Short mmCIF file of C-alpha atoms in Angstrom, two decimals:
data_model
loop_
_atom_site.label_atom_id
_atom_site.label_comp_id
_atom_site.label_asym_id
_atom_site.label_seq_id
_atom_site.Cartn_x
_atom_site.Cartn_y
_atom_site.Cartn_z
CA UNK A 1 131.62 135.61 158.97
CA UNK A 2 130.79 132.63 156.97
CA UNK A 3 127.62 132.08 155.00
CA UNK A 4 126.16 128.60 154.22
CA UNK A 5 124.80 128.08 150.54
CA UNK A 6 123.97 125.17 147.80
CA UNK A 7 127.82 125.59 146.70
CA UNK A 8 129.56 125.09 150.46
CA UNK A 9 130.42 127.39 153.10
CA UNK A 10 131.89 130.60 151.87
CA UNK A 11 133.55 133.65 153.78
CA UNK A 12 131.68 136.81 153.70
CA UNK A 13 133.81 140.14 154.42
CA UNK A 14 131.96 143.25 155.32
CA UNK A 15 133.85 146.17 153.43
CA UNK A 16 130.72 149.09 154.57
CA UNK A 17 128.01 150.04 156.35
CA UNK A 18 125.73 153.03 154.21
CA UNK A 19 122.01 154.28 154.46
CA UNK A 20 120.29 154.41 151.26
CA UNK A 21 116.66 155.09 150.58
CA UNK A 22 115.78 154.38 154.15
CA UNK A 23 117.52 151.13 153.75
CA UNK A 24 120.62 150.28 155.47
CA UNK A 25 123.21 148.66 152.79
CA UNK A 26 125.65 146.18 153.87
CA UNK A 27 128.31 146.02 151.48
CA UNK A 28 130.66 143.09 151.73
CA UNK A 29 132.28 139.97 149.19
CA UNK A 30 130.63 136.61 150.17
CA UNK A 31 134.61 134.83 148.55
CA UNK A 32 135.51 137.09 145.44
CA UNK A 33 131.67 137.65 144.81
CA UNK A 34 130.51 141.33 145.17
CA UNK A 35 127.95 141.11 147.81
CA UNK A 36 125.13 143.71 149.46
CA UNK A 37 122.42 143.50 151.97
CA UNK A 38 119.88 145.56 152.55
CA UNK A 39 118.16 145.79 155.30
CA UNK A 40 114.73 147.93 155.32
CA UNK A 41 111.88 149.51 157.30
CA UNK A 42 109.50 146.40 156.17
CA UNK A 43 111.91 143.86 157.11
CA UNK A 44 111.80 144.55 161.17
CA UNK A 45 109.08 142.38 161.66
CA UNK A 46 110.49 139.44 160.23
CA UNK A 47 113.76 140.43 162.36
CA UNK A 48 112.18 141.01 165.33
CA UNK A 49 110.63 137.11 165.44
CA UNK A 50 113.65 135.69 164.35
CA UNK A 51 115.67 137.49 167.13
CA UNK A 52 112.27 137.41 169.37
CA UNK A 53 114.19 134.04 171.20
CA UNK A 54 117.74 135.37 171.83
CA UNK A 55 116.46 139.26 172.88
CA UNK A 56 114.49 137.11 175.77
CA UNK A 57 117.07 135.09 176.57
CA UNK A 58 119.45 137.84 176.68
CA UNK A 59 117.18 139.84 178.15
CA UNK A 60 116.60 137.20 181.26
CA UNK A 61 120.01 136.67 181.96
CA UNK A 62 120.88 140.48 182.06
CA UNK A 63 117.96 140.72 184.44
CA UNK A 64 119.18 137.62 186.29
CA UNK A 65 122.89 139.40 186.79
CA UNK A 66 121.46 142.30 187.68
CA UNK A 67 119.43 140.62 190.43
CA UNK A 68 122.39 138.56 192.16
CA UNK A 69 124.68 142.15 191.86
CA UNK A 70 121.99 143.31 193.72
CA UNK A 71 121.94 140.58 196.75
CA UNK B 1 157.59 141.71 133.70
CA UNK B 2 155.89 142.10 130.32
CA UNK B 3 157.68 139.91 128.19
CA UNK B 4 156.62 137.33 130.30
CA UNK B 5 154.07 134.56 128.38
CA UNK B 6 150.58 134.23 129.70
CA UNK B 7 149.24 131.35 131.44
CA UNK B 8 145.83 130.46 132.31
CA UNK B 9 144.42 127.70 134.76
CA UNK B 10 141.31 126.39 135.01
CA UNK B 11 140.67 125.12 138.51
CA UNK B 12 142.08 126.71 141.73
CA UNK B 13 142.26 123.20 144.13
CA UNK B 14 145.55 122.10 145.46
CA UNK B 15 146.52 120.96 142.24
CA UNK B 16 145.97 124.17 139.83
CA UNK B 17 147.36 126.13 142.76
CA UNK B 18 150.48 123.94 143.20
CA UNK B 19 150.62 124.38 139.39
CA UNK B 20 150.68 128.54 139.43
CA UNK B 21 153.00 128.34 142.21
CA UNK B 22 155.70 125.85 139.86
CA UNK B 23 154.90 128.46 137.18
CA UNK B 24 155.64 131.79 139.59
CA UNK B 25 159.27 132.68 138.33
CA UNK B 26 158.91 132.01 134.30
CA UNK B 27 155.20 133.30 133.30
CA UNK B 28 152.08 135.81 134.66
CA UNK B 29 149.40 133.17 135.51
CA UNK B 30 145.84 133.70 135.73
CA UNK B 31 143.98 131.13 137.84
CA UNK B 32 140.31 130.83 137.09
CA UNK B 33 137.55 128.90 139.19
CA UNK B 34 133.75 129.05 139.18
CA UNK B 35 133.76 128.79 143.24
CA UNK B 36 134.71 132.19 144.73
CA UNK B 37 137.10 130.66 146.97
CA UNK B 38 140.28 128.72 146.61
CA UNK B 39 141.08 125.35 147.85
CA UNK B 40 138.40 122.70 145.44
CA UNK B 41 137.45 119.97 147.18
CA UNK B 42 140.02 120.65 149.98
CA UNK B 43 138.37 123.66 150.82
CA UNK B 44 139.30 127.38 151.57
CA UNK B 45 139.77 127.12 155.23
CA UNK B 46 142.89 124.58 155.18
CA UNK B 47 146.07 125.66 156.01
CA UNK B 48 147.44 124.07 151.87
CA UNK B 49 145.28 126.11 150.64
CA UNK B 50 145.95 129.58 152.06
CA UNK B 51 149.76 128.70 151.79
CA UNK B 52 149.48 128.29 148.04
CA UNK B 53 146.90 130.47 147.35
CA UNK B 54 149.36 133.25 149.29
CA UNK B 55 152.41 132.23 148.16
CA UNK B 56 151.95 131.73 143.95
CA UNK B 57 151.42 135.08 143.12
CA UNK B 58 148.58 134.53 141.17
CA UNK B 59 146.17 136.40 139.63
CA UNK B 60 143.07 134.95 141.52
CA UNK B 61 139.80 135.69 139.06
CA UNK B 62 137.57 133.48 141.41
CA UNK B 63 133.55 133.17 140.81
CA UNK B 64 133.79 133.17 136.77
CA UNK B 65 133.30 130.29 134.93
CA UNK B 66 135.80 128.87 132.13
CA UNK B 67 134.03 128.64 128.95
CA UNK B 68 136.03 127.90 125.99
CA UNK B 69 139.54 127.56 125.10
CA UNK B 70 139.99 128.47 121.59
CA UNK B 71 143.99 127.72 121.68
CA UNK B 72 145.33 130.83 122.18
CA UNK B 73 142.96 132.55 124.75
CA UNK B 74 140.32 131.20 127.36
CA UNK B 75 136.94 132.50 127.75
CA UNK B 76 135.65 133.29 130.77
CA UNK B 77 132.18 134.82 132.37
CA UNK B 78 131.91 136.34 135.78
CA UNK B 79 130.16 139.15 137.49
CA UNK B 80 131.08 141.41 135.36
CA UNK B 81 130.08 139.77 131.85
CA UNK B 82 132.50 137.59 129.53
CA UNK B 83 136.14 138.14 129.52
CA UNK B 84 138.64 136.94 127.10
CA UNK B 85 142.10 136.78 128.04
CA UNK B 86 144.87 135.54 125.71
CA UNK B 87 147.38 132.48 127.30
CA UNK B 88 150.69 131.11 125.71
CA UNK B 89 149.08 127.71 127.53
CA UNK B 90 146.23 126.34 129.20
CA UNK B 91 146.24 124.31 132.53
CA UNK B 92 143.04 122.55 133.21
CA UNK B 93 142.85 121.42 136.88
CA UNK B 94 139.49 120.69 137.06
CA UNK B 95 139.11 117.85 138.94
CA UNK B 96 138.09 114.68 138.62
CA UNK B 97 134.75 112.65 138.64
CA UNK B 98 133.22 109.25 139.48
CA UNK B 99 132.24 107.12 135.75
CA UNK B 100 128.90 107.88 134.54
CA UNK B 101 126.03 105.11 133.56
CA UNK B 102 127.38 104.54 130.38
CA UNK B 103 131.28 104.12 131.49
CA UNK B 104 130.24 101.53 133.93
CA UNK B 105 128.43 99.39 131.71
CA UNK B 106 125.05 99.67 133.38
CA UNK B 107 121.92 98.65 130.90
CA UNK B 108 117.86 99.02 131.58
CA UNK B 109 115.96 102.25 130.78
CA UNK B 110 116.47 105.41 131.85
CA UNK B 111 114.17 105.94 135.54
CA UNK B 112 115.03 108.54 137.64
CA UNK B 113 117.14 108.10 140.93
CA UNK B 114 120.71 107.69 139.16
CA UNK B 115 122.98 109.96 140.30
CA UNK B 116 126.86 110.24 140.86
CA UNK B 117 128.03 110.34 143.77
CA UNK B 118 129.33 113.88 144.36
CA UNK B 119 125.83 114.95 143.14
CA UNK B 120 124.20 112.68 145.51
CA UNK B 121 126.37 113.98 148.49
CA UNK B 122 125.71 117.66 147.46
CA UNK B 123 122.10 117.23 147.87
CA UNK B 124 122.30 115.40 150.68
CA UNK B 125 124.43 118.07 152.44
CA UNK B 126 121.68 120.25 151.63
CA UNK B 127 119.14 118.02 153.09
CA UNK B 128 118.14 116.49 149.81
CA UNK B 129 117.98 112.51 150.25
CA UNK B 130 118.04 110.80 146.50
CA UNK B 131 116.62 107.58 147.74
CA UNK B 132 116.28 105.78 151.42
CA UNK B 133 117.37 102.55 149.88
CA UNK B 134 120.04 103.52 148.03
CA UNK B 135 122.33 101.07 146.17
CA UNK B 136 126.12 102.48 145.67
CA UNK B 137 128.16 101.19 143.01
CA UNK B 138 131.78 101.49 144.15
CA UNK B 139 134.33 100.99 147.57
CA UNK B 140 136.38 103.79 147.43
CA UNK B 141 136.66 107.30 149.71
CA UNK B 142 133.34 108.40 146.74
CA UNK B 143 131.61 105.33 148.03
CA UNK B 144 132.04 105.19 151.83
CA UNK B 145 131.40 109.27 151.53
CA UNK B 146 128.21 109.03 149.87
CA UNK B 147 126.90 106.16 152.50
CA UNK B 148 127.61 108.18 155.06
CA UNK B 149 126.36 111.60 154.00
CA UNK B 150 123.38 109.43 152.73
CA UNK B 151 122.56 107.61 156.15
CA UNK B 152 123.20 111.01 158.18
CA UNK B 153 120.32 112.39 155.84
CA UNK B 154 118.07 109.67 156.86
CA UNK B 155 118.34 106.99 154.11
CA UNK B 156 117.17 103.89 156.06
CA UNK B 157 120.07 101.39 154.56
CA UNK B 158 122.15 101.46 151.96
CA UNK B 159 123.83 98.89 149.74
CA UNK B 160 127.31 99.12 148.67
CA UNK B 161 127.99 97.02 145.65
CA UNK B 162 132.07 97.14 144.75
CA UNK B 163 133.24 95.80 141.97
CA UNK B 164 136.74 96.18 142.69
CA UNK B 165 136.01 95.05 146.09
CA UNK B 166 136.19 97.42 149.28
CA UNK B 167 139.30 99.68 148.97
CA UNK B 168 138.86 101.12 152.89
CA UNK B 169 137.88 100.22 155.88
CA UNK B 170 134.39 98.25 156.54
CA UNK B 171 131.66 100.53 157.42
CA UNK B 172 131.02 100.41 161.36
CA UNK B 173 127.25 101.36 160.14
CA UNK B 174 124.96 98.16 160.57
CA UNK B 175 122.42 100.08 158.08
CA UNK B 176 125.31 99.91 155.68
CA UNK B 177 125.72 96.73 153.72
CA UNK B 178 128.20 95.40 151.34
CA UNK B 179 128.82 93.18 148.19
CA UNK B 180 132.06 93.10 147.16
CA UNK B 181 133.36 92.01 143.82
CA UNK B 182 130.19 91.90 142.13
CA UNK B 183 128.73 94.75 140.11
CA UNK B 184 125.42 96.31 138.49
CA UNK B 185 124.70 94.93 135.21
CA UNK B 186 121.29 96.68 134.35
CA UNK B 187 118.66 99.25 136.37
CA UNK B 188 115.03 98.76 135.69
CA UNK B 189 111.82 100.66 136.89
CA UNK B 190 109.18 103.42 136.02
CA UNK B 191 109.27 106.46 136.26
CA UNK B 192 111.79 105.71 139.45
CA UNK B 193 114.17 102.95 139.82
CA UNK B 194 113.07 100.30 141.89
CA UNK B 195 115.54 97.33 140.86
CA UNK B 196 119.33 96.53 140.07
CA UNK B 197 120.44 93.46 138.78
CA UNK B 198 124.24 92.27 139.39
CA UNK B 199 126.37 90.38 137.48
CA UNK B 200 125.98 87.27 140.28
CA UNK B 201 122.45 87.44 139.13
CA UNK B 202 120.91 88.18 142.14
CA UNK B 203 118.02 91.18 141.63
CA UNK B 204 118.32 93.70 144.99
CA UNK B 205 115.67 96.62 145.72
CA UNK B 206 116.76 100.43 145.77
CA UNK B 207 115.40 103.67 145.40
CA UNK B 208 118.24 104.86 144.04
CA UNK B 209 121.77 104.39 142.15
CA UNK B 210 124.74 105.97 143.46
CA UNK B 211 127.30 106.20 140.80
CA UNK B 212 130.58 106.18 142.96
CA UNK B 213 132.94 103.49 141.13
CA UNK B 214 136.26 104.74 139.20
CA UNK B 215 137.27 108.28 138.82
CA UNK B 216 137.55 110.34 135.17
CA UNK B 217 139.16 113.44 134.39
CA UNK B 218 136.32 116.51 134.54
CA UNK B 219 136.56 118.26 131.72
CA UNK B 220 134.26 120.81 130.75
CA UNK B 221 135.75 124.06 129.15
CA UNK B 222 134.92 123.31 125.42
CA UNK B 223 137.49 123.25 123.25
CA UNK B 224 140.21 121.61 125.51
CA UNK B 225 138.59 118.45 126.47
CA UNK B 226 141.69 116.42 124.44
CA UNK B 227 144.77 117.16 124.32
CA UNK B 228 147.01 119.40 122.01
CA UNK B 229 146.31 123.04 121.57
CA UNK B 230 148.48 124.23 123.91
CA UNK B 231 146.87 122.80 126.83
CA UNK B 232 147.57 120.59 129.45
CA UNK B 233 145.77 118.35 132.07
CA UNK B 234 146.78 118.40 135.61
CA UNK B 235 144.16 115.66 136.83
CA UNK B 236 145.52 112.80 139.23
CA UNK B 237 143.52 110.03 138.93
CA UNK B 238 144.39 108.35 142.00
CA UNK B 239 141.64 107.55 144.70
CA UNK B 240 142.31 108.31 147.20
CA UNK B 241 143.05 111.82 146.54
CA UNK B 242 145.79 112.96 148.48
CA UNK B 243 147.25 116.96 148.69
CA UNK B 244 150.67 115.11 148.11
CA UNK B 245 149.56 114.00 144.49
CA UNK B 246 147.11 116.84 143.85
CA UNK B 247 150.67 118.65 144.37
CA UNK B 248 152.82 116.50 142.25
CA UNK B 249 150.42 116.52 139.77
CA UNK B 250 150.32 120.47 139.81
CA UNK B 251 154.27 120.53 139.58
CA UNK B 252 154.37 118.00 136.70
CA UNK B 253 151.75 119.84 134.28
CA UNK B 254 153.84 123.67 135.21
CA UNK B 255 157.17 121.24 133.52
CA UNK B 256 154.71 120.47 130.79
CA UNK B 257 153.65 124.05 130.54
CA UNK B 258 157.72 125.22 130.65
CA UNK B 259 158.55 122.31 127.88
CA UNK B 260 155.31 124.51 125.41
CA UNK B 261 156.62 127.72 126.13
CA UNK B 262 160.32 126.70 125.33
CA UNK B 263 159.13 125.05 122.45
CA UNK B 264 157.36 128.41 121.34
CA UNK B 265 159.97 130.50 122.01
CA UNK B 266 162.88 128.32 119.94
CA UNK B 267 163.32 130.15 116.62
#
């Protein structure tokens, strides 16, 4: 995974996966930089309209397989 | 080994790397560099910089800043707080740096919009345009860089005064124009620079200043900014940059460093 920031395009490793507090922590090293996300109950609406595009699109082209499997 | 002497290098391009891989068999070196990644200005993805990074057996403290070099250790901040850790010697392989204002010569206030190049480029990779007319001192790979980072960002022309006249290829960009052999003698405008006068005479309109002309050693971990003190200065001057000097360069301060600790270690 790479991550774009002010200082250049860095690696970021993913090293776990934990729940914590309702949050789920991703723990990781964006280069040699200890790194965490977390990801919470009261960020799903902001995920949910940035993914709001792909889920469709992946979405209508499952349905679109589905549909020539079918013929 | 313990009884092997400590060396510590600031800067963890081609050149610093090249240096703790010179300096593998005969010392314990501890490469330092504010990025968290190897590889400078060459970057961490190319294949030079994994091979060195991989093969020099360094320890890699990458994301902490060199602070001061006091002549027998180097201070050093990261995640984790300030660290001290004692060297026999001191590499600094910082880099190097277009000439400020002041190198070049160039008189007039002080507006805003006068920026070196790298700083210029930075911004503009990050979608930050410093002018739409800007004027760049200098004909070299800073130059024809910043022009092109600068148009890609939008800047609607830009002028490339060179006072050592155009050292690549002419830009294929008609929004990029050139003066060669002529240079910027004085800046004037308020609060923003609006003018630059060159030594022909001639007055030309900008928004901003691109410093990109001539290349200085970057030195900025106090204490070791001259010479002596057990440290030495693996910064190749040359533009273009080129791995192949950024390596000789690397292999000639590690003899420097051996010559110290030989020195040191003669009763």
């Amino acid at each position: 995974m790479k991550v774009t920031s002010p200082i250049g395009e860095l690696p970021f490793v993913v090293r776990g996966v934990s729940l914590h507090d309702g949050h789920v922590v991703v723990e990781g090293e964006l280069g040699a930089w200890r790194s965490r996300i977390e990801v919470g109950a009261e960020d799903l609406p902001m995920l949910g309209r940035a993914f709001r595009g792909p889920l469709i699109a992946a979405g209508l082209g499952l349905a679109g397989i589905a549909l020539l499997r079918r013929r | 080994m313990p009884d092997r002497p400590l060396v510590a290098i600031v800067g963890a391009g081609i050149t610093g790397l090249a240096c703790a891989h010179a300096l593998r068999d005969v010392a314990d070196v501890t490469v330092v560099d504010r990025i968290p990644v190897p590889g400078g200005v060459h970057g961490w993805e190319a294949a030079e910089t994994r091979e060195l990074a991989r093969a020099c057996r360094a320890h890699m403290r990458l994301g902490e800043t060199a602070i001061r070099w006091d002549g027998l250790a180097l201070l050093a901040i990261g995640q984790d707080g300030p660290q001290r850790m004692e060297a026999a010697a001191l590499v600094i392989a910082t880099g190097a740096r277009p000439l400020g204002r002041a190198e070049l010569g160039i008189a007039g206030g002080r507006p805003a919009g006068i920026v070196a190049a790298t700083v210029a480029c930075h911004l503009a990779e990050n979608g930050l345009l410093v002018g739409r007319r800007p004027l760049i001192v200098g004909g070299g790979d800073w130059a024809m860089r910043a022009a092109g980072e600068l148009r890609a960002a939008g800047a609607e022309r830009a002028t490339l005064v060179c006072p050592d006249g155009l050292l690549r290829e002419r830009p294929v960009d008609d929004g990029v124009h050139v003066r060669e052999r002529d240079r910027v003698v004085s800046v004037a405008g308020t609060p923003r620079v609006r003018t630059a006068t060159l030594a022909s005479g001639e007055t030309l309109g900008c928004d901003a200043v691109v410093l990109a002309h001539g290349v200085a050693a970057l030195r900025n971990v106090d204490g070791a900014v001259w010479a002596g003190d057990r440290a030495v200065y693996a910064q190749p001057l040359a533009d273009p940059a080129t791995v192949e000097r950024a390596r000789a360069a690397g292999a000639e301060a590690a003899a420097a460093v051996r010559s110290l600790i030989d020195q040191e270690e003669r009763p």
